[in-house]
Short mmCIF file of C-alpha atoms and ligand atoms in Angstrom, two decimals:
data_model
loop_
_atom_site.label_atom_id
_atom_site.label_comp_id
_atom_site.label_asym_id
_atom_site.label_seq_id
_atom_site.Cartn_x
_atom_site.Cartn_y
_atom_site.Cartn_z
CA UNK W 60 -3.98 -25.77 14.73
CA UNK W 61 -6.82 -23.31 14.19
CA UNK W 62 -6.23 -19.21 13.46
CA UNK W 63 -8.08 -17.41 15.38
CA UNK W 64 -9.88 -15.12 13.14
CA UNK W 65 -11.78 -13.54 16.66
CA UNK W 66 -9.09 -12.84 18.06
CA UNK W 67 -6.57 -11.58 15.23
CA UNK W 68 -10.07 -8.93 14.25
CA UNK W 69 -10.41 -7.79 18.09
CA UNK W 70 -6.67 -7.12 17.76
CA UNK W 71 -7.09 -5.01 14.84
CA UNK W 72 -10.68 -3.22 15.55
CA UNK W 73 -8.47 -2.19 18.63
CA UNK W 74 -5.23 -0.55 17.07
CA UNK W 75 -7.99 0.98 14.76
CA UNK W 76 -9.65 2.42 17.48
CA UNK W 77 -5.92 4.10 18.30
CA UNK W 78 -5.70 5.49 14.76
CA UNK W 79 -9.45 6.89 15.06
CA UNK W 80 -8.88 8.30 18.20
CA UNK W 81 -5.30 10.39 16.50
CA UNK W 82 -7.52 11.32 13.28
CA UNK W 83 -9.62 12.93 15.72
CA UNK W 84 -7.21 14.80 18.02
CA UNK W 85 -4.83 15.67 14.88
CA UNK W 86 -7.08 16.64 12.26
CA UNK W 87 -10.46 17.06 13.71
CA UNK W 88 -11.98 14.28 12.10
CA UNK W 89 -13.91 11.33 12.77
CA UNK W 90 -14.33 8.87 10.11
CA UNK W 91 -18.31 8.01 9.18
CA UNK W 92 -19.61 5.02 6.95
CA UNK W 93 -22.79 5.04 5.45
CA UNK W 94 -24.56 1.70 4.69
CA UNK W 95 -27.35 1.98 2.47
CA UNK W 96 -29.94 -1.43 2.90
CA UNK W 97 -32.29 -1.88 0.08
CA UNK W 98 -35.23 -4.30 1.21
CA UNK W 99 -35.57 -6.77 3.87
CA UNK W 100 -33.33 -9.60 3.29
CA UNK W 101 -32.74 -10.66 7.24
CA UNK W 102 -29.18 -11.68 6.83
CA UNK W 103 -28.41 -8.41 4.89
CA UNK W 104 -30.16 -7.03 8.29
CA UNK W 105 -28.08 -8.48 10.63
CA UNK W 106 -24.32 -7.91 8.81
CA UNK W 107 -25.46 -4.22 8.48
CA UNK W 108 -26.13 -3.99 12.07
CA UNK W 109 -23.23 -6.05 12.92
CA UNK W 110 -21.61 -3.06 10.46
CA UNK W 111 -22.21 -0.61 12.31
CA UNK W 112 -22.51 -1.47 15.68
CA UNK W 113 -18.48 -2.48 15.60
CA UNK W 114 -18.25 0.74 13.90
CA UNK W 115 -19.79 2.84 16.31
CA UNK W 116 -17.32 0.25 19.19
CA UNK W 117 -14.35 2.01 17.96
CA UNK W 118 -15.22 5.61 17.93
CA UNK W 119 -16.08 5.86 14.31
CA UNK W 120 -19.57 7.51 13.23
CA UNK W 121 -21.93 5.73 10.87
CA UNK W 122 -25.57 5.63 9.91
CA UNK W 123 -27.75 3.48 7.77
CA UNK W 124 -30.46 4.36 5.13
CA UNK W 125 -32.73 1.45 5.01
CA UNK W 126 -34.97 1.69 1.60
CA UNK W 127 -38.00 -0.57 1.09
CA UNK W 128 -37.40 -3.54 -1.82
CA UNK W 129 -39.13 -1.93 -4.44
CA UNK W 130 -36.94 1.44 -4.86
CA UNK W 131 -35.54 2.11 -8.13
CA UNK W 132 -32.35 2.21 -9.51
CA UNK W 133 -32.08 5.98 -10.61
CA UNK W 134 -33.50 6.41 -6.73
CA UNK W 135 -30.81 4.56 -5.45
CA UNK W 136 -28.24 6.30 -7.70
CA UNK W 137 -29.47 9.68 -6.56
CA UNK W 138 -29.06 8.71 -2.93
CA UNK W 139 -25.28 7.70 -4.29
CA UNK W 140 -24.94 11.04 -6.03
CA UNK W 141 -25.73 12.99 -2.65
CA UNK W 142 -23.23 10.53 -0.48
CA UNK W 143 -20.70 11.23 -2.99
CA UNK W 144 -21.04 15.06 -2.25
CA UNK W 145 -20.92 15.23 1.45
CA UNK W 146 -17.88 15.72 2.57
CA UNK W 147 -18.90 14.61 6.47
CA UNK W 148 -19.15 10.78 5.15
CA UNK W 149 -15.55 9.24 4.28
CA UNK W 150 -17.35 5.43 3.20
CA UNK W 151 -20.35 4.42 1.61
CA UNK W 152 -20.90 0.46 1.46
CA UNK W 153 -24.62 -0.42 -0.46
CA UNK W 154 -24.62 -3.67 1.10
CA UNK W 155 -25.08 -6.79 -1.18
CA UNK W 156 -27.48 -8.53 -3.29
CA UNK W 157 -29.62 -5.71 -4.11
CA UNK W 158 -33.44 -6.44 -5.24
CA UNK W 159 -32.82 -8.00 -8.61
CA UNK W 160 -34.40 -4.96 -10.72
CA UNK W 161 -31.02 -2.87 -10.06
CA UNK W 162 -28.15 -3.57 -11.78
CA UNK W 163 -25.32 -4.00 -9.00
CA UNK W 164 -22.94 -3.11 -11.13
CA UNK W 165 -24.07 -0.08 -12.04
CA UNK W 166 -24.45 0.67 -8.71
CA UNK W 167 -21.06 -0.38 -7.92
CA UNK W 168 -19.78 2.24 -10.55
CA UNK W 169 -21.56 5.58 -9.14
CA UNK W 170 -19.95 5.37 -5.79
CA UNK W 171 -17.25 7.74 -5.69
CA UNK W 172 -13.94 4.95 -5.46
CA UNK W 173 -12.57 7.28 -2.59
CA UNK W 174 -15.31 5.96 -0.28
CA UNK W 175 -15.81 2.91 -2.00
CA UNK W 176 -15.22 0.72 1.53
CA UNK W 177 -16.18 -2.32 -0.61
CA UNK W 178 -13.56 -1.98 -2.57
CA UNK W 179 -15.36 -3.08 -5.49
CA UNK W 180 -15.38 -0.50 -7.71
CA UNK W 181 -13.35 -0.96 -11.05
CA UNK W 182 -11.15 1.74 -9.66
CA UNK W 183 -9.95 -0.05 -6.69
CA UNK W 184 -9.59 -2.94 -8.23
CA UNK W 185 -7.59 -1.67 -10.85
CA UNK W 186 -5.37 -0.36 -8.83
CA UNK W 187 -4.98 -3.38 -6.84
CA UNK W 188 -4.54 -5.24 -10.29
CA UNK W 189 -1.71 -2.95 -11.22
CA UNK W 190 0.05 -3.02 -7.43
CA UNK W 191 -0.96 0.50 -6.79
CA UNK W 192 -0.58 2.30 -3.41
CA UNK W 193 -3.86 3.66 -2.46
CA UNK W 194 -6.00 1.00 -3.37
CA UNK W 195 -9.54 0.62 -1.42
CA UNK W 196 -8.72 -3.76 -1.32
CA UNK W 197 -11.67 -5.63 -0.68
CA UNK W 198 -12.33 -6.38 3.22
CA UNK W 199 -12.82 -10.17 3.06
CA UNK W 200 -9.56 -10.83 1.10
CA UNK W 201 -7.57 -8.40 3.33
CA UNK W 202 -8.52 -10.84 6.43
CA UNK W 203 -7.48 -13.72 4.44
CA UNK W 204 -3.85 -12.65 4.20
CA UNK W 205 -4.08 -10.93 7.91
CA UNK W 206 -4.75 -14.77 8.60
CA UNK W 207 -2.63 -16.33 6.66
CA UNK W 208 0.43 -13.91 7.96
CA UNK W 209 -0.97 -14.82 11.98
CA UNK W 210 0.74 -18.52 11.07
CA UNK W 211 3.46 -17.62 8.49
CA UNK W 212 4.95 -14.75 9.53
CA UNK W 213 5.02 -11.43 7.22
CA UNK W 214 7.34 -12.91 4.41
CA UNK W 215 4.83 -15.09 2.46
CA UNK W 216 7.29 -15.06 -0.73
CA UNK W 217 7.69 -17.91 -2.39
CA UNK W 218 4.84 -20.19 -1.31
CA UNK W 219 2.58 -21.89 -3.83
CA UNK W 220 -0.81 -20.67 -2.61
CA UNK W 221 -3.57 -22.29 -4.21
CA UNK W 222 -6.91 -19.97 -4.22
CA UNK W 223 -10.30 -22.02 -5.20
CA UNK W 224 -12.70 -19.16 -7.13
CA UNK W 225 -12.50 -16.36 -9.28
CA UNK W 226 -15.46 -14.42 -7.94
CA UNK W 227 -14.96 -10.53 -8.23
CA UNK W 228 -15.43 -9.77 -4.38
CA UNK W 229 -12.83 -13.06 -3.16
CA UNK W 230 -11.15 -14.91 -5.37
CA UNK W 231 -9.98 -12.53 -7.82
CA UNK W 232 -8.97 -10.28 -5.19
CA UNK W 233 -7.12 -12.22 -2.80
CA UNK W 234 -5.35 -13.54 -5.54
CA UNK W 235 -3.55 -10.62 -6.55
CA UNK W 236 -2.90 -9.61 -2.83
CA UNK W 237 -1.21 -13.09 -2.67
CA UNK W 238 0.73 -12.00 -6.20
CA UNK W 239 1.59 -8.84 -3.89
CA UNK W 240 3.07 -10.82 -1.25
CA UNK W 241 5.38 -12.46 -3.84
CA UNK W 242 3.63 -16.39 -3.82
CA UNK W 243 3.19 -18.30 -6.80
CA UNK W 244 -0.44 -17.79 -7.59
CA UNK W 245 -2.94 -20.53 -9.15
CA UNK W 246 -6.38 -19.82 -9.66
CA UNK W 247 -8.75 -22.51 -9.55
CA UNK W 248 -12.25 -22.81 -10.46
CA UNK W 249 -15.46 -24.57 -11.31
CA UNK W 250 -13.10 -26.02 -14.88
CA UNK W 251 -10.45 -26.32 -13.50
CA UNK W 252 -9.27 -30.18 -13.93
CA UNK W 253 -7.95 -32.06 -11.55
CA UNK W 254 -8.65 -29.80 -8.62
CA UNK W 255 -7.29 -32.22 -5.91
CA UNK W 256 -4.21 -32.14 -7.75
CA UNK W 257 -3.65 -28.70 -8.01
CA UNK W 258 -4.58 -28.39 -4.73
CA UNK W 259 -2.09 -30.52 -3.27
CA UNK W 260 0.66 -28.64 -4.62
CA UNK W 261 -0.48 -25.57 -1.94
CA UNK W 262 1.61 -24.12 0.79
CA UNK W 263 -1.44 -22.25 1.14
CA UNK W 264 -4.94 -23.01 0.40
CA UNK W 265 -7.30 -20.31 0.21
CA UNK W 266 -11.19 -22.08 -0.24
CA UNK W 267 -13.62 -19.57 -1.87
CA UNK W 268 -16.09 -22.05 -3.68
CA UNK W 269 -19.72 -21.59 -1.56
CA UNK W 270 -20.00 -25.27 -1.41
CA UNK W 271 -20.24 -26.97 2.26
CA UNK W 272 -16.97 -28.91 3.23
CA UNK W 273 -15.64 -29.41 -0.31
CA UNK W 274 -11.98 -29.72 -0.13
CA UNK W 275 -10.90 -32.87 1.43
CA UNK W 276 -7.90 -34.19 3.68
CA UNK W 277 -6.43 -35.84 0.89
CA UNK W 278 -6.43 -32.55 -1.33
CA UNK W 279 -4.37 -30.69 1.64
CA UNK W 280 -0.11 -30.82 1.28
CA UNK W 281 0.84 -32.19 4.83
CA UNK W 282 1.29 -29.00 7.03
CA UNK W 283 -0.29 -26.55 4.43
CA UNK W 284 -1.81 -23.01 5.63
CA UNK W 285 -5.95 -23.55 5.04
CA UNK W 286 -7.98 -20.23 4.77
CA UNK W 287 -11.58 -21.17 4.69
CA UNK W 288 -13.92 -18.62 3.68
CA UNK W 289 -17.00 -20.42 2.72
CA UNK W 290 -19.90 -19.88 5.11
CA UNK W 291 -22.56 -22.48 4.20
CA UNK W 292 -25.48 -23.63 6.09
CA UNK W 293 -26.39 -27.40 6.71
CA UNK W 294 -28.41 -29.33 8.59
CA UNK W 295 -27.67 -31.67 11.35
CA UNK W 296 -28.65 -34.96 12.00
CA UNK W 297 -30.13 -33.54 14.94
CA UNK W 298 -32.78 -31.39 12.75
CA UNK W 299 -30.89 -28.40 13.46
CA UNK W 300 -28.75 -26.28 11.44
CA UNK W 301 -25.18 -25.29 11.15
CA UNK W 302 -22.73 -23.19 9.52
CA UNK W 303 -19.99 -25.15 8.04
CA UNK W 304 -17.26 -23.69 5.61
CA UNK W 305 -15.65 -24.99 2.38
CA UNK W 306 -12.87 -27.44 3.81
CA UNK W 307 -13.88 -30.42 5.14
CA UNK W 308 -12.90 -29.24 8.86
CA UNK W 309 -12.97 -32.34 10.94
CA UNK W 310 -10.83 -34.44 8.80
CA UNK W 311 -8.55 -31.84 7.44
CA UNK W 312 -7.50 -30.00 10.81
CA UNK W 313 -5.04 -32.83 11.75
CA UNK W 314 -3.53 -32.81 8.56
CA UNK W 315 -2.45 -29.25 7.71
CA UNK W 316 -0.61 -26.79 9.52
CA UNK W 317 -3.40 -24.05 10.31
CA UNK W 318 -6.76 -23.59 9.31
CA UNK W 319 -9.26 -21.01 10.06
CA UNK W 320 -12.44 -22.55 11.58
CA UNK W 321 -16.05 -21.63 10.59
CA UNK W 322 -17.10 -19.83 12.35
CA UNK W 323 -14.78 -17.49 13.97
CA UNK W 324 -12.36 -17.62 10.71
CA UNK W 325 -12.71 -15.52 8.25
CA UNK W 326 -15.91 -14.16 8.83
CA UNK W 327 -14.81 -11.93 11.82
CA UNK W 328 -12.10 -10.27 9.50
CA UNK W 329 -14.33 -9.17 7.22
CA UNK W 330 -15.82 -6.39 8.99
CA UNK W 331 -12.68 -5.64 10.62
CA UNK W 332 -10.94 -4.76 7.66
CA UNK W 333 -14.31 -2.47 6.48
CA UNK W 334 -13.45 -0.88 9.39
CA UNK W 335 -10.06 -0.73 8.35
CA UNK W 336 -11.15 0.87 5.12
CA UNK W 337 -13.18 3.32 6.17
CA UNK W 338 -10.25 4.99 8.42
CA UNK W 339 -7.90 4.51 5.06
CA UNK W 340 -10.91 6.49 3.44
CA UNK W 341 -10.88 9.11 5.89
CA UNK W 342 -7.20 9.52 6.06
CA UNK W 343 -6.92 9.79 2.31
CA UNK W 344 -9.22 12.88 2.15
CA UNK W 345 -7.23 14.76 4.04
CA UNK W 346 -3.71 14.08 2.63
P1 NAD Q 1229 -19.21 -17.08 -5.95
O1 NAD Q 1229 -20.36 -18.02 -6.08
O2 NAD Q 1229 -19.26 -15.74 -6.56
O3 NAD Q 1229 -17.91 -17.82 -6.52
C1 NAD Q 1229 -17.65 -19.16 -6.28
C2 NAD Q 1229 -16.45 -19.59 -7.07
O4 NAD Q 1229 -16.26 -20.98 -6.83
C3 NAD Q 1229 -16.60 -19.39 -8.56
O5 NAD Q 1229 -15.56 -18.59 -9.03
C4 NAD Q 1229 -16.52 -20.79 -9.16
O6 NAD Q 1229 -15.69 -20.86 -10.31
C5 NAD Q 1229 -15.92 -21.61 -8.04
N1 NAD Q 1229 -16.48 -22.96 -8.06
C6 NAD Q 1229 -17.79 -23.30 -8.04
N2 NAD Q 1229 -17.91 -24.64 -8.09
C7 NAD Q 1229 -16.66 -25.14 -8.16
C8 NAD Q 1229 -16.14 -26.45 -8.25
N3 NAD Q 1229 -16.92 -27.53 -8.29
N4 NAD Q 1229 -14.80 -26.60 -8.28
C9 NAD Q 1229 -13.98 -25.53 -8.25
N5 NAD Q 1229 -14.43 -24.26 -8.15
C10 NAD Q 1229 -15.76 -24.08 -8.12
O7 NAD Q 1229 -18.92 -17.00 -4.40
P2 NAD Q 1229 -18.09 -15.92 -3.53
O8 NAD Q 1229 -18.86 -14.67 -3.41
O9 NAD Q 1229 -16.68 -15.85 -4.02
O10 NAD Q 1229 -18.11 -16.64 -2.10
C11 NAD Q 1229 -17.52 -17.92 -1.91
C12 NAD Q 1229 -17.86 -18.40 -0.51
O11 NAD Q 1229 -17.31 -17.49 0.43
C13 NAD Q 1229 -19.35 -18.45 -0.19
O12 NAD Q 1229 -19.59 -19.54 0.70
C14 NAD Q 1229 -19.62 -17.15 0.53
O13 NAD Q 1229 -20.70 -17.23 1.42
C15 NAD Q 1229 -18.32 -16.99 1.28
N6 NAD Q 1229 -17.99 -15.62 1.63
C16 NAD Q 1229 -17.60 -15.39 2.90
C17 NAD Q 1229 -17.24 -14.13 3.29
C18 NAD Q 1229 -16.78 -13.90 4.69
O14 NAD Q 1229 -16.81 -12.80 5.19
N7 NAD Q 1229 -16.29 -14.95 5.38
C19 NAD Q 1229 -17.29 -13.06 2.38
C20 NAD Q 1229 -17.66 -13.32 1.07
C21 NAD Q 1229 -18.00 -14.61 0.70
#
């Protein structure tokens, strides 16, 4: 069975647009998200108009400062400093990679953790470490359990959930959500031995690797939850070329429980949950 990751996200972006419509009429305000684009990287291009055009869908304001490849970092970080200050704009995202003369993670650090939509900043991911309310969560691991939950139900206690990666912006995070949600967490990675293994012991597998259709059918518990978040392009034999996630789709769909296809997984979520953030944000600096 697949979960559909379009759907659940045009579910959400709606009862978001609700909750935008009462910040309005309650308190006057109308959340805005600032994406900052540094250079010309074309998929960069297209998620940051994808960014904003859903933004602007749901009532929301938001504008983008595009900056040519070769700005510096103290340029950047001045930008930051005057985002930071202006009380009008409730979440600044400086979309990812940047040009490889700034350090991202000094970047990461000057954006004020309030409007830090990414929830990247060592702030927000404290928090989220230490099971805090308030927490700005990363936006792709928030989908994951959205998806995960569309299959299970709310009450995810209990299940072994598997998650392959550690990376700051996925693994990491959606690991400790999953902690949050009660599951027996393991963490897998590129030394981790015996990965099919460990893998089979998941109620839910959560594949974070960047490596096209890497977890096979006989890695996958019989009727195990699958949330695939790798997006990976291949070629066909066709000459074309096609995105693909981390799971092994064709073979692995019959064998597990639910999976979330690529595309129209994960990916969807993603920005949903940005949007989500942003509104959290904006509520936030008025309480
Ligand atoms: P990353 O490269 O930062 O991390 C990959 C992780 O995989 C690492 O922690 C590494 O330990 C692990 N790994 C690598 N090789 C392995 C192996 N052989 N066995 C076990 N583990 C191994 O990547 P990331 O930023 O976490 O992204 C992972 C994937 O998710 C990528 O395909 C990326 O494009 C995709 N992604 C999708 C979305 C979305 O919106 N759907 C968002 C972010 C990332």
């Amino acid at each position: 069975m697949n979960i559909d990751g379009k759907l659940t996200a045009k579910n959400l972006r709606a009862e978001l647009a609700v909750e935008v419509a009462e910040l309005k009429s309650n308190y006057g305000i109308q959340p805005k998200l600032t994406v900052i684009l540094v250079g010309e990287d074309p998929a960069s291009q297209v998620y940051v108009r994808n960014k904003i055009k859903q933004t602007q869908e749901i009532g929301m304001i938001s504008d983008e400062i595009k900056l040519p490849a070769d700005t510096g970092q103290e340029e950047l970080l001045k930008y930051l400093e005057h985002l930071n200050n202006d009380r009008n704009i409730h979440g600044i995202l400086v979309q990812l990679p940047l040009p490889k003369h700034i350090d991202e993670s000094v970047i990461i650090a000057a954006i004020n953790p309030n409007k830090d939509v990414d929830g990247f900043h060592a702030m927000n991911s404290g928090r989220l470490f230490n099971g805090e309310t308030g927490a700005l969560v990363p936006c792709t691991p928030q989908g994951c359990i959205m998806l995960a939950k569309q299959h299970l139900g709310s009450d995810l206690s209990g299940k072994h959930a598997v998650v392959i990666g550690r990376s700051n912006i996925v693994g990491k995070p959606v690991a400790m959500l999953l902690l949050q949600e009660n599951c027996t967490v393991t963490i897998a990675h590129s030394r981790t031995k015996n990965l099919p293994e460990v893998c089979q012991q998941a109620d839910i597998l959560v594949a974070a690797v960047g490596i096209a259709e890497f977890v096979k059918a006989d890695w996958v518990k019989e009727g195990a939850t699958v949330i695939d978040v790798g997006i990976n392009r291949i070629s066909t034999e066709e000459g074309k070329t096609k995105l693909v996630g981390d799971v092994d789709f064709d073979n692995v769909v019959g064998k597990c429980g639910a999976i979330t296809p690529v595309p129209g997984g994960v990916g969807p979520m993603t920005i949903a949950c940005l949007l989500k953030n942003t509104i959290t944000a904006a509520k936030q600096s008025v309480c």
